[in-house]
């Protein structure tokens, strides 16, 4: 073997370079791991792959491997079969054990996290969790959430719920939603804060129930779907906040509600019934979030570099009716990571009164609706904006150059509320009403 690379040790002066060299290398290998080529069950039966390894390297990196090779019940075979993972994920686990490096992707991160937990490699589990937080979005949140609960990762689970609550409509239409366990569906419909119309939440729940009926090969009717959903889910849907048209055109035809429940709802809409007699909650969920964009469409934004130079971006805002400000969207760039210190200030005469201050780190994502890169800076405690007052939004941004507004709107009306933008005297980085930062404000009506 040495003739392939004579004196290879002397050419690699550090221990990390030498262990990286023998990674996935037959040189000095004393054990082989046989795994399915793919995590897809039908494919895994057809092909397997082999990864050479070194017991000592694995044992000093993982208590599980130490017990496997040097414990009282040590494995003596030179070949280990691992049917519970695929080649790519085990390869990345070993890469990390040999080099402290890992190549994570959307296709392998969950399996790598599973292996990091199984073989007690907490530093790799942290990297997987950080990757998931950075790449978490509405389209994949329901594939990540069950795993966070399984692995008891509270921070990542909380981040998943933040995404679900903020981007509920997109999350509910994802392919993963209909694959969820019933307990997760119940947890979703019981959330007090969801950014979706109640009728669309019901449509998603009905779609999940229909898919579950198919999986169980049962008769696809309303009675069966009601039984599968259970009373906890059905009673958590807030039918009274739907319009009569939505209820009649969507809910009634699904046959999930009983004749008595439909009758009570008809009395509710006609004004003859008492809300106290309804078996469903009659309160709107906390804040249906809206966005007001401060650029003309199309052609209102540019991907030409907008730099920060250590200066603050700011803009003034007034509203025609009271609103609740939940966050401010910022421009970003492909793969960009940013640190933002944001403040909302109101003018009380000549004195500025700070209503909110926060600092956080954010990863830029593609805004599919408007085709630009950005990120939402959401407030832990929303800010109430009063009619006619002037508010300043100030952000100090650190990170790579970003997209920016080039054709800004001085006014826009959303949900019957007029938003007016004007120049801020404290903006030091050229943001004003016609250009710069802050593509959108995220708000709810009072």
Short mmCIF file of C-alpha atoms in Angstrom, two decimals:
data_model
loop_
_atom_site.label_atom_id
_atom_site.label_comp_id
_atom_site.label_asym_id
_atom_site.label_seq_id
_atom_site.Cartn_x
_atom_site.Cartn_y
_atom_site.Cartn_z
CA UNK A 1 0.00 0.00 0.00
CA UNK A 2 2.80 2.42 0.88
CA UNK A 3 4.12 2.38 -2.69
CA UNK A 4 1.03 4.32 -3.76
CA UNK A 5 2.27 7.32 -1.79
CA UNK A 6 5.68 6.78 -0.21
CA UNK A 7 6.31 8.70 2.99
CA UNK A 8 2.76 10.10 2.98
CA UNK A 9 3.06 10.88 6.69
CA UNK A 10 5.95 13.29 6.19
CA UNK A 11 4.03 15.22 3.55
CA UNK A 12 1.23 15.93 6.02
CA UNK A 13 2.72 17.66 9.08
CA UNK A 14 -0.44 17.79 11.26
CA UNK A 15 -2.52 14.99 12.72
CA UNK A 16 -5.66 16.48 11.14
CA UNK A 17 -4.07 16.29 7.68
CA UNK A 18 -3.06 12.67 8.25
CA UNK A 19 -6.50 11.58 9.47
CA UNK A 20 -8.13 13.39 6.54
CA UNK A 21 -5.82 11.46 4.21
CA UNK A 22 -6.93 8.06 5.48
CA UNK A 23 -10.64 9.00 5.42
CA UNK A 24 -12.50 6.67 3.04
CA UNK A 25 -9.17 5.02 2.32
CA UNK A 26 -8.30 1.31 2.41
CA UNK A 27 -4.92 2.26 3.84
CA UNK A 28 -4.71 0.87 7.42
CA UNK A 29 -8.48 0.21 7.37
CA UNK A 30 -9.57 -2.52 9.79
CA UNK A 31 -13.36 -2.38 9.37
CA UNK A 32 -15.87 -1.89 6.56
CA UNK A 33 -19.42 -0.54 6.79
CA UNK A 34 -21.99 -1.80 4.31
CA UNK A 35 -24.98 0.50 3.83
CA UNK A 36 -27.81 0.99 1.33
CA UNK A 37 -26.77 3.17 -1.58
CA UNK A 38 -29.90 5.28 -1.12
CA UNK A 39 -32.37 5.95 1.69
CA UNK A 40 -35.14 5.06 -0.76
CA UNK A 41 -36.30 1.58 0.30
CA UNK A 42 -36.91 0.24 -3.21
CA UNK A 43 -33.48 1.39 -4.35
CA UNK A 44 -31.69 0.20 -1.20
CA UNK A 45 -32.74 -3.37 -1.85
CA UNK A 46 -31.06 -3.22 -5.23
CA UNK A 47 -27.66 -1.80 -4.32
CA UNK A 48 -25.31 -1.38 -1.39
CA UNK A 49 -22.07 0.49 -0.89
CA UNK A 50 -19.05 -0.08 1.30
CA UNK A 51 -17.11 2.53 3.32
CA UNK A 52 -13.67 1.55 4.69
CA UNK A 53 -12.92 2.90 8.16
CA UNK A 54 -10.53 2.73 11.10
CA UNK A 55 -11.77 1.53 14.48
CA UNK A 56 -9.40 3.73 16.47
CA UNK A 57 -10.51 6.97 14.71
CA UNK A 58 -14.18 6.13 15.18
CA UNK A 59 -13.70 5.06 18.81
CA UNK A 60 -11.96 8.28 19.91
CA UNK A 61 -14.77 10.30 18.32
CA UNK A 62 -17.86 8.44 19.52
CA UNK A 63 -18.71 6.59 22.77
CA UNK A 64 -20.96 4.28 20.77
CA UNK A 65 -18.18 3.26 18.39
CA UNK A 66 -15.83 2.86 21.36
CA UNK A 67 -18.24 0.40 22.96
CA UNK A 68 -18.77 -1.32 19.61
CA UNK A 69 -15.08 -2.01 19.02
CA UNK A 70 -13.44 -1.97 22.47
CA UNK A 71 -16.22 -2.69 24.95
CA UNK A 72 -17.04 -5.94 26.73
CA UNK A 73 -19.24 -7.05 23.83
CA UNK A 74 -16.88 -5.77 21.15
CA UNK A 75 -17.71 -6.47 17.52
CA UNK A 76 -15.12 -8.83 16.05
CA UNK A 77 -16.34 -8.91 12.48
CA UNK A 78 -14.49 -6.83 9.93
CA UNK A 79 -17.76 -5.95 8.18
CA UNK A 80 -20.61 -4.00 9.79
CA UNK A 81 -24.06 -3.89 8.21
CA UNK A 82 -26.01 -0.65 8.85
CA UNK A 83 -29.43 -0.89 7.19
CA UNK A 84 -30.87 2.15 9.03
CA UNK A 85 -28.93 4.80 7.09
CA UNK A 86 -27.77 5.47 3.56
CA UNK A 87 -24.33 5.87 2.04
CA UNK A 88 -24.39 9.66 1.79
CA UNK A 89 -25.31 10.30 5.42
CA UNK A 90 -22.83 7.77 6.87
CA UNK A 91 -20.14 9.16 4.56
CA UNK A 92 -20.71 12.65 5.98
CA UNK A 93 -20.70 11.34 9.56
CA UNK A 94 -17.33 9.72 8.95
CA UNK A 95 -16.02 12.81 7.15
CA UNK A 96 -16.77 14.80 10.30
CA UNK A 97 -15.14 12.24 12.61
CA UNK A 98 -11.97 12.24 10.52
CA UNK A 99 -11.72 15.94 9.64
CA UNK A 100 -14.24 17.99 11.68
CA UNK A 101 -15.77 18.94 8.32
CA UNK A 102 -19.18 18.06 6.88
CA UNK A 103 -21.02 18.75 3.63
CA UNK A 104 -24.67 19.18 4.56
CA UNK A 105 -27.55 19.52 2.12
CA UNK A 106 -31.31 19.41 2.15
CA UNK A 107 -31.23 15.77 1.08
CA UNK A 108 -28.88 14.50 3.79
CA UNK A 109 -29.12 16.77 6.84
CA UNK A 110 -31.93 14.91 8.60
CA UNK A 111 -30.19 11.55 8.24
CA UNK A 112 -26.86 13.04 9.35
CA UNK A 113 -28.61 14.51 12.39
CA UNK A 114 -30.09 11.09 13.15
CA UNK A 115 -26.62 9.51 13.01
CA UNK A 116 -25.09 12.30 15.10
CA UNK A 117 -27.67 11.57 17.80
CA UNK A 118 -27.36 7.79 17.46
CA UNK A 119 -23.56 7.77 17.78
CA UNK A 120 -23.42 10.58 20.38
CA UNK A 121 -21.56 13.21 18.37
CA UNK A 122 -23.09 16.42 19.81
CA UNK A 123 -20.84 18.83 17.90
CA UNK A 124 -22.14 17.41 14.61
CA UNK A 125 -25.72 17.58 15.86
CA UNK A 126 -25.19 21.29 16.56
CA UNK A 127 -23.94 21.84 13.01
CA UNK A 128 -27.00 20.06 11.62
CA UNK A 129 -29.32 22.15 13.80
CA UNK A 130 -27.62 25.37 12.68
CA UNK A 131 -27.92 24.31 9.04
CA UNK A 132 -31.62 23.58 9.45
CA UNK A 133 -32.26 26.93 11.15
CA UNK A 134 -30.48 28.78 8.34
CA UNK A 135 -32.34 26.91 5.58
CA UNK A 136 -35.72 26.58 7.25
CA UNK A 137 -38.64 27.87 5.18
CA UNK A 138 -42.35 27.29 4.70
CA UNK A 139 -41.82 24.66 2.01
CA UNK A 140 -39.81 22.33 4.28
CA UNK A 141 -40.85 23.26 7.83
CA UNK A 142 -43.25 20.31 8.20
CA UNK A 143 -40.50 17.86 7.29
CA UNK A 144 -38.22 19.36 9.96
CA UNK A 145 -40.71 19.91 12.81
CA UNK A 146 -41.40 16.20 13.60
CA UNK A 147 -37.65 15.54 13.75
CA UNK A 148 -37.07 18.39 16.20
CA UNK A 149 -39.69 16.85 18.48
CA UNK A 150 -38.15 13.41 18.10
CA UNK A 151 -34.66 14.69 18.96
CA UNK A 152 -35.97 17.16 21.60
CA UNK A 153 -34.28 20.14 19.96
CA UNK A 154 -36.32 22.90 21.63
CA UNK A 155 -34.58 25.83 19.93
CA UNK A 156 -35.11 24.43 16.44
CA UNK A 157 -38.69 23.41 17.28
CA UNK A 158 -39.43 26.98 18.39
CA UNK A 159 -37.95 28.29 15.15
CA UNK A 160 -40.19 25.88 13.20
CA UNK A 161 -43.28 27.23 14.95
CA UNK A 162 -42.15 30.79 14.18
CA UNK A 163 -42.03 29.92 10.48
CA UNK A 164 -45.41 28.14 10.63
CA UNK A 165 -47.07 31.07 12.40
CA UNK A 166 -45.59 33.68 10.06
CA UNK A 167 -45.88 31.79 6.75
CA UNK A 168 -48.88 29.59 7.58
CA UNK A 169 -50.55 29.67 4.19
CA UNK A 170 -47.43 28.53 2.31
CA UNK A 171 -46.62 25.90 4.94
CA UNK A 172 -50.12 24.39 4.76
CA UNK A 173 -49.91 24.02 0.97
CA UNK A 174 -46.56 22.20 1.12
CA UNK A 175 -46.40 18.54 0.15
CA UNK A 176 -45.21 17.59 3.65
CA UNK A 177 -48.36 18.80 5.40
CA UNK A 178 -50.50 15.87 4.24
CA UNK A 179 -47.86 13.40 5.49
CA UNK A 180 -47.93 14.64 9.10
CA UNK A 181 -48.91 12.61 12.12
CA UNK A 182 -52.34 13.52 13.44
CA UNK A 183 -50.84 14.95 16.64
CA UNK A 184 -48.91 17.57 14.66
CA UNK A 185 -52.02 18.57 12.68
CA UNK A 186 -53.85 19.01 15.98
CA UNK A 187 -51.02 21.15 17.34
CA UNK A 188 -51.21 23.38 14.26
CA UNK A 189 -54.98 24.04 14.39
CA UNK A 190 -54.76 24.78 18.12
CA UNK A 191 -52.21 27.57 17.63
CA UNK A 192 -53.56 30.95 18.65
CA UNK A 193 -51.33 32.73 16.14
CA UNK A 194 -51.69 31.62 12.50
CA UNK A 195 -51.27 33.78 9.42
CA UNK A 196 -54.01 32.22 7.28
CA UNK A 197 -57.73 32.64 6.65
CA UNK A 198 -59.76 30.17 8.69
CA UNK A 199 -61.41 28.72 5.59
CA UNK A 200 -57.98 27.97 4.10
CA UNK A 201 -56.93 26.28 7.34
CA UNK A 202 -60.04 24.10 7.08
CA UNK A 203 -59.23 23.25 3.45
CA UNK A 204 -55.75 22.08 4.50
CA UNK A 205 -57.18 19.96 7.34
CA UNK A 206 -59.76 18.43 4.99
CA UNK A 207 -57.00 17.68 2.46
CA UNK A 208 -54.97 15.96 5.20
CA UNK A 209 -58.00 13.89 6.27
CA UNK A 210 -58.72 12.88 2.67
CA UNK A 211 -55.12 11.71 2.25
CA UNK A 212 -55.28 9.79 5.52
CA UNK A 213 -58.46 8.05 4.33
CA UNK A 214 -56.59 6.96 1.20
CA UNK A 215 -53.64 5.70 3.25
CA UNK A 216 -55.95 3.61 5.43
CA UNK A 217 -57.96 2.47 2.38
CA UNK A 218 -61.25 3.53 3.91
CA UNK A 219 -64.48 4.85 2.41
CA UNK A 220 -63.89 8.51 1.53
CA UNK A 221 -66.91 10.17 3.17
CA UNK A 222 -67.46 12.89 5.77
CA UNK A 223 -68.23 10.51 8.64
CA UNK A 224 -64.94 8.66 8.17
CA UNK A 225 -62.97 11.91 7.87
CA UNK A 226 -64.61 13.20 11.06
CA UNK A 227 -63.57 10.06 12.91
CA UNK A 228 -60.01 10.29 11.62
CA UNK A 229 -59.74 13.96 12.52
CA UNK A 230 -61.24 13.53 15.97
CA UNK A 231 -63.17 16.07 18.01
CA UNK A 232 -60.08 17.96 19.18
CA UNK A 233 -59.17 19.01 15.62
CA UNK A 234 -62.73 19.69 14.42
CA UNK A 235 -63.60 21.81 17.47
CA UNK A 236 -60.34 23.77 17.09
CA UNK A 237 -61.42 25.09 13.66
CA UNK A 238 -63.05 28.50 14.18
CA UNK A 239 -65.96 28.15 11.76
CA UNK A 240 -67.85 31.23 13.08
CA UNK A 241 -65.10 33.60 11.86
CA UNK A 242 -65.62 32.41 8.27
CA UNK A 243 -68.01 34.32 6.05
CA UNK A 244 -71.36 32.68 5.33
CA UNK A 245 -70.33 32.26 1.70
CA UNK A 246 -67.08 30.50 2.69
CA UNK A 247 -68.90 28.22 5.10
CA UNK A 248 -71.66 27.30 2.63
CA UNK A 249 -69.41 26.79 -0.38
CA UNK A 250 -66.51 24.98 1.31
CA UNK A 251 -67.41 23.48 4.68
CA UNK A 252 -70.94 22.16 4.16
CA UNK A 253 -70.10 20.05 1.11
CA UNK A 254 -67.27 18.26 2.96
CA UNK A 255 -69.85 16.59 5.25
CA UNK A 256 -67.48 16.73 8.21
CA UNK A 257 -69.89 18.68 10.42
CA UNK A 258 -73.12 17.14 11.71
CA UNK A 259 -76.54 18.40 10.67
CA UNK A 260 -76.99 19.91 14.14
CA UNK A 261 -73.68 21.80 13.89
CA UNK A 262 -74.57 23.12 10.43
CA UNK A 263 -77.97 24.20 11.75
CA UNK A 264 -76.38 26.11 14.62
CA UNK A 265 -74.02 27.82 12.18
CA UNK A 266 -76.94 28.86 9.95
CA UNK A 267 -78.65 30.41 12.99
CA UNK A 268 -75.39 32.19 13.78
CA UNK A 269 -75.23 33.74 10.31
CA UNK A 270 -78.91 34.70 10.37
CA UNK A 271 -78.58 36.36 13.78
CA UNK A 272 -81.08 34.08 15.50
CA UNK A 273 -78.56 31.94 17.33
CA UNK A 274 -76.52 32.77 20.41
CA UNK A 275 -72.75 32.54 20.00
CA UNK A 276 -72.62 30.89 23.43
CA UNK A 277 -74.54 27.92 22.00
CA UNK A 278 -71.95 27.28 19.27
CA UNK A 279 -69.56 24.38 19.82
CA UNK A 280 -66.78 26.33 18.06
CA UNK A 281 -64.62 29.28 19.09
CA UNK A 282 -65.85 32.62 17.74
CA UNK A 283 -62.65 34.65 18.22
CA UNK A 284 -60.27 35.58 15.43
CA UNK A 285 -56.78 34.15 15.81
CA UNK A 286 -54.10 36.59 16.85
CA UNK A 287 -53.23 38.83 13.93
CA UNK A 288 -53.60 37.87 10.34
CA UNK A 289 -50.38 39.39 9.05
CA UNK A 290 -50.27 41.61 5.98
CA UNK A 291 -47.46 43.23 4.04
CA UNK A 292 -47.22 46.67 2.55
CA UNK A 293 -44.53 46.95 -0.11
CA UNK A 294 -42.86 50.28 -0.68
CA UNK A 295 -41.80 49.76 -4.29
CA UNK A 296 -43.60 49.89 -7.60
CA UNK A 297 -44.19 46.59 -9.40
CA UNK A 298 -42.57 45.62 -11.68
CA UNK A 299 -39.21 47.32 -12.00
CA UNK A 300 -39.17 48.78 -8.52
CA UNK A 301 -36.13 46.90 -7.22
CA UNK A 302 -32.56 46.32 -8.37
CA UNK A 303 -29.92 43.66 -7.72
CA UNK A 304 -27.07 46.15 -8.23
CA UNK A 305 -24.94 46.30 -5.06
CA UNK A 306 -26.29 48.32 -2.14
CA UNK A 307 -23.51 48.64 0.44
CA UNK A 308 -23.66 49.75 4.08
CA UNK A 309 -20.26 51.28 4.96
CA UNK A 310 -21.10 51.13 8.67
CA UNK A 311 -23.91 53.67 8.23
CA UNK A 312 -27.57 53.41 9.22
CA UNK A 313 -30.56 53.17 6.86
CA UNK A 314 -33.77 54.89 8.00
CA UNK A 315 -37.19 55.95 6.76
CA UNK A 316 -40.20 57.77 8.18
CA UNK A 317 -43.68 56.21 8.29
CA UNK A 318 -47.21 57.42 9.07
CA UNK A 319 -50.48 55.46 8.97
CA UNK A 320 -54.06 56.61 8.42
CA UNK A 321 -55.51 54.12 10.92
CA UNK A 322 -54.09 52.34 13.98
CA UNK A 323 -52.10 49.21 13.08
CA UNK A 324 -49.82 46.75 14.82
CA UNK A 325 -46.32 46.50 13.34
CA UNK A 326 -44.92 42.97 13.65
CA UNK A 327 -41.71 43.27 11.65
CA UNK A 328 -39.74 44.85 8.84
CA UNK A 329 -38.43 43.02 5.79
CA UNK A 330 -34.88 43.83 4.73
CA UNK A 331 -33.18 43.28 1.41
CA UNK A 332 -30.43 40.67 1.19
CA UNK A 333 -28.48 38.75 -1.43
CA UNK A 334 -28.10 35.13 -2.50
CA UNK A 335 -26.64 33.25 0.47
CA UNK A 336 -26.09 36.48 2.41
CA UNK A 337 -25.83 36.54 6.21
CA UNK A 338 -26.54 39.77 8.06
CA UNK A 339 -26.42 41.30 11.52
CA UNK A 340 -29.13 43.91 12.07
CA UNK A 341 -29.65 46.38 14.91
CA UNK A 342 -33.13 47.86 14.44
CA UNK A 343 -34.96 50.61 16.31
CA UNK A 344 -38.48 52.04 15.97
CA UNK A 345 -38.75 55.63 17.19
CA UNK A 346 -41.72 57.98 17.45
CA UNK A 347 -41.48 61.77 17.64
CA UNK A 348 -43.03 63.41 20.70
CA UNK A 349 -42.48 67.03 19.76
CA UNK A 350 -38.75 67.45 19.21
CA UNK A 351 -37.91 64.43 21.36
CA UNK A 352 -37.57 60.97 19.88
CA UNK A 353 -39.04 58.15 21.99
CA UNK A 354 -37.70 54.64 21.34
CA UNK A 355 -40.50 52.06 21.10
CA UNK A 356 -38.40 49.03 20.23
CA UNK A 357 -34.77 47.98 19.96
CA UNK A 358 -33.46 44.62 18.81
CA UNK A 359 -30.34 43.02 17.40
CA UNK A 360 -30.19 39.70 15.55
CA UNK A 361 -28.49 37.62 12.90
CA UNK A 362 -30.36 36.66 9.75
CA UNK A 363 -29.93 34.61 6.57
CA UNK A 364 -31.24 35.93 3.28
CA UNK A 365 -33.79 33.85 1.33
CA UNK A 366 -35.51 34.21 -2.02
CA UNK A 367 -38.85 36.03 -1.82
CA UNK A 368 -40.71 33.88 -4.33
CA UNK A 369 -43.65 36.28 -4.58
CA UNK A 370 -41.61 39.24 -5.77
CA UNK A 371 -38.43 37.51 -6.98
CA UNK A 372 -35.77 39.15 -4.80
CA UNK A 373 -33.59 38.18 -1.85
CA UNK A 374 -34.45 39.35 1.65
CA UNK A 375 -35.21 38.42 5.26
CA UNK A 376 -37.82 39.34 7.86
CA UNK A 377 -36.82 41.02 11.11
CA UNK A 378 -39.76 40.03 13.33
CA UNK A 379 -40.43 41.72 16.69
CA UNK A 380 -40.80 39.67 19.87
CA UNK A 381 -43.37 42.24 21.03
CA UNK A 382 -45.29 43.97 18.20
CA UNK A 383 -45.46 47.79 18.15
CA UNK A 384 -48.78 49.66 18.05
CA UNK A 385 -48.75 52.55 15.57
CA UNK A 386 -51.22 55.40 16.03
CA UNK A 387 -52.97 57.36 13.31
CA UNK A 388 -51.10 60.44 12.09
CA UNK A 389 -47.94 60.04 14.19
CA UNK A 390 -44.51 59.99 12.56
CA UNK A 391 -42.46 56.85 13.17
CA UNK A 392 -38.81 56.32 12.22
CA UNK A 393 -37.52 52.87 11.35
CA UNK A 394 -33.74 52.75 11.70
CA UNK A 395 -31.51 49.77 10.88
CA UNK A 396 -27.76 49.41 11.21
CA UNK A 397 -26.91 46.51 8.88
CA UNK A 398 -23.67 44.54 8.65
CA UNK A 399 -23.17 42.06 5.84
CA UNK A 400 -22.62 41.72 2.10
CA UNK A 401 -24.15 44.13 -0.43
CA UNK A 402 -27.85 43.62 -1.07
CA UNK A 403 -30.68 44.35 -3.46
CA UNK A 404 -32.51 47.66 -3.01
CA UNK A 405 -35.51 49.79 -3.97
CA UNK A 406 -35.01 52.03 -7.03
CA UNK A 407 -38.60 53.13 -7.61
CA UNK A 408 -40.13 53.68 -4.20
CA UNK A 409 -43.75 54.55 -3.44
CA UNK A 410 -44.46 57.53 -1.23
CA UNK A 411 -47.90 56.11 -0.34
CA UNK A 412 -49.72 52.79 -0.57
CA UNK A 413 -53.03 51.47 0.74
CA UNK A 414 -53.46 47.94 2.14
CA UNK A 415 -56.52 46.66 4.05
CA UNK A 416 -58.02 50.15 3.93
CA UNK A 417 -54.98 51.68 5.64
CA UNK A 418 -52.89 54.36 3.94
CA UNK A 419 -49.16 54.04 4.56
CA UNK A 420 -47.07 57.16 3.84
CA UNK A 421 -43.29 57.08 3.56
CA UNK A 422 -40.99 60.10 3.81
CA UNK A 423 -37.29 60.87 4.17
CA UNK A 424 -35.60 60.50 7.55
CA UNK A 425 -33.00 63.06 8.58
CA UNK A 426 -30.98 60.42 10.40
CA UNK A 427 -30.62 58.11 7.38
CA UNK A 428 -26.88 58.15 6.65
CA UNK A 429 -26.74 55.47 3.96
CA UNK A 430 -28.92 57.08 1.24
CA UNK A 431 -32.14 55.21 2.02
CA UNK A 432 -35.11 57.53 1.49
CA UNK A 433 -38.72 57.30 0.32
CA UNK A 434 -37.69 56.65 -3.28
CA UNK A 435 -34.86 54.12 -2.86
CA UNK A 436 -32.78 51.97 -0.54
CA UNK A 437 -33.69 49.46 2.16
CA UNK A 438 -36.94 48.15 3.71
CA UNK A 439 -38.90 46.47 0.87
CA UNK A 440 -41.90 45.66 3.09
CA UNK A 441 -43.52 46.22 6.47
CA UNK A 442 -45.34 43.34 8.20
CA UNK A 443 -48.46 44.39 10.09
CA UNK A 444 -51.90 43.46 11.34
CA UNK A 445 -55.00 45.57 11.76
CA UNK A 446 -56.37 46.42 15.19
#
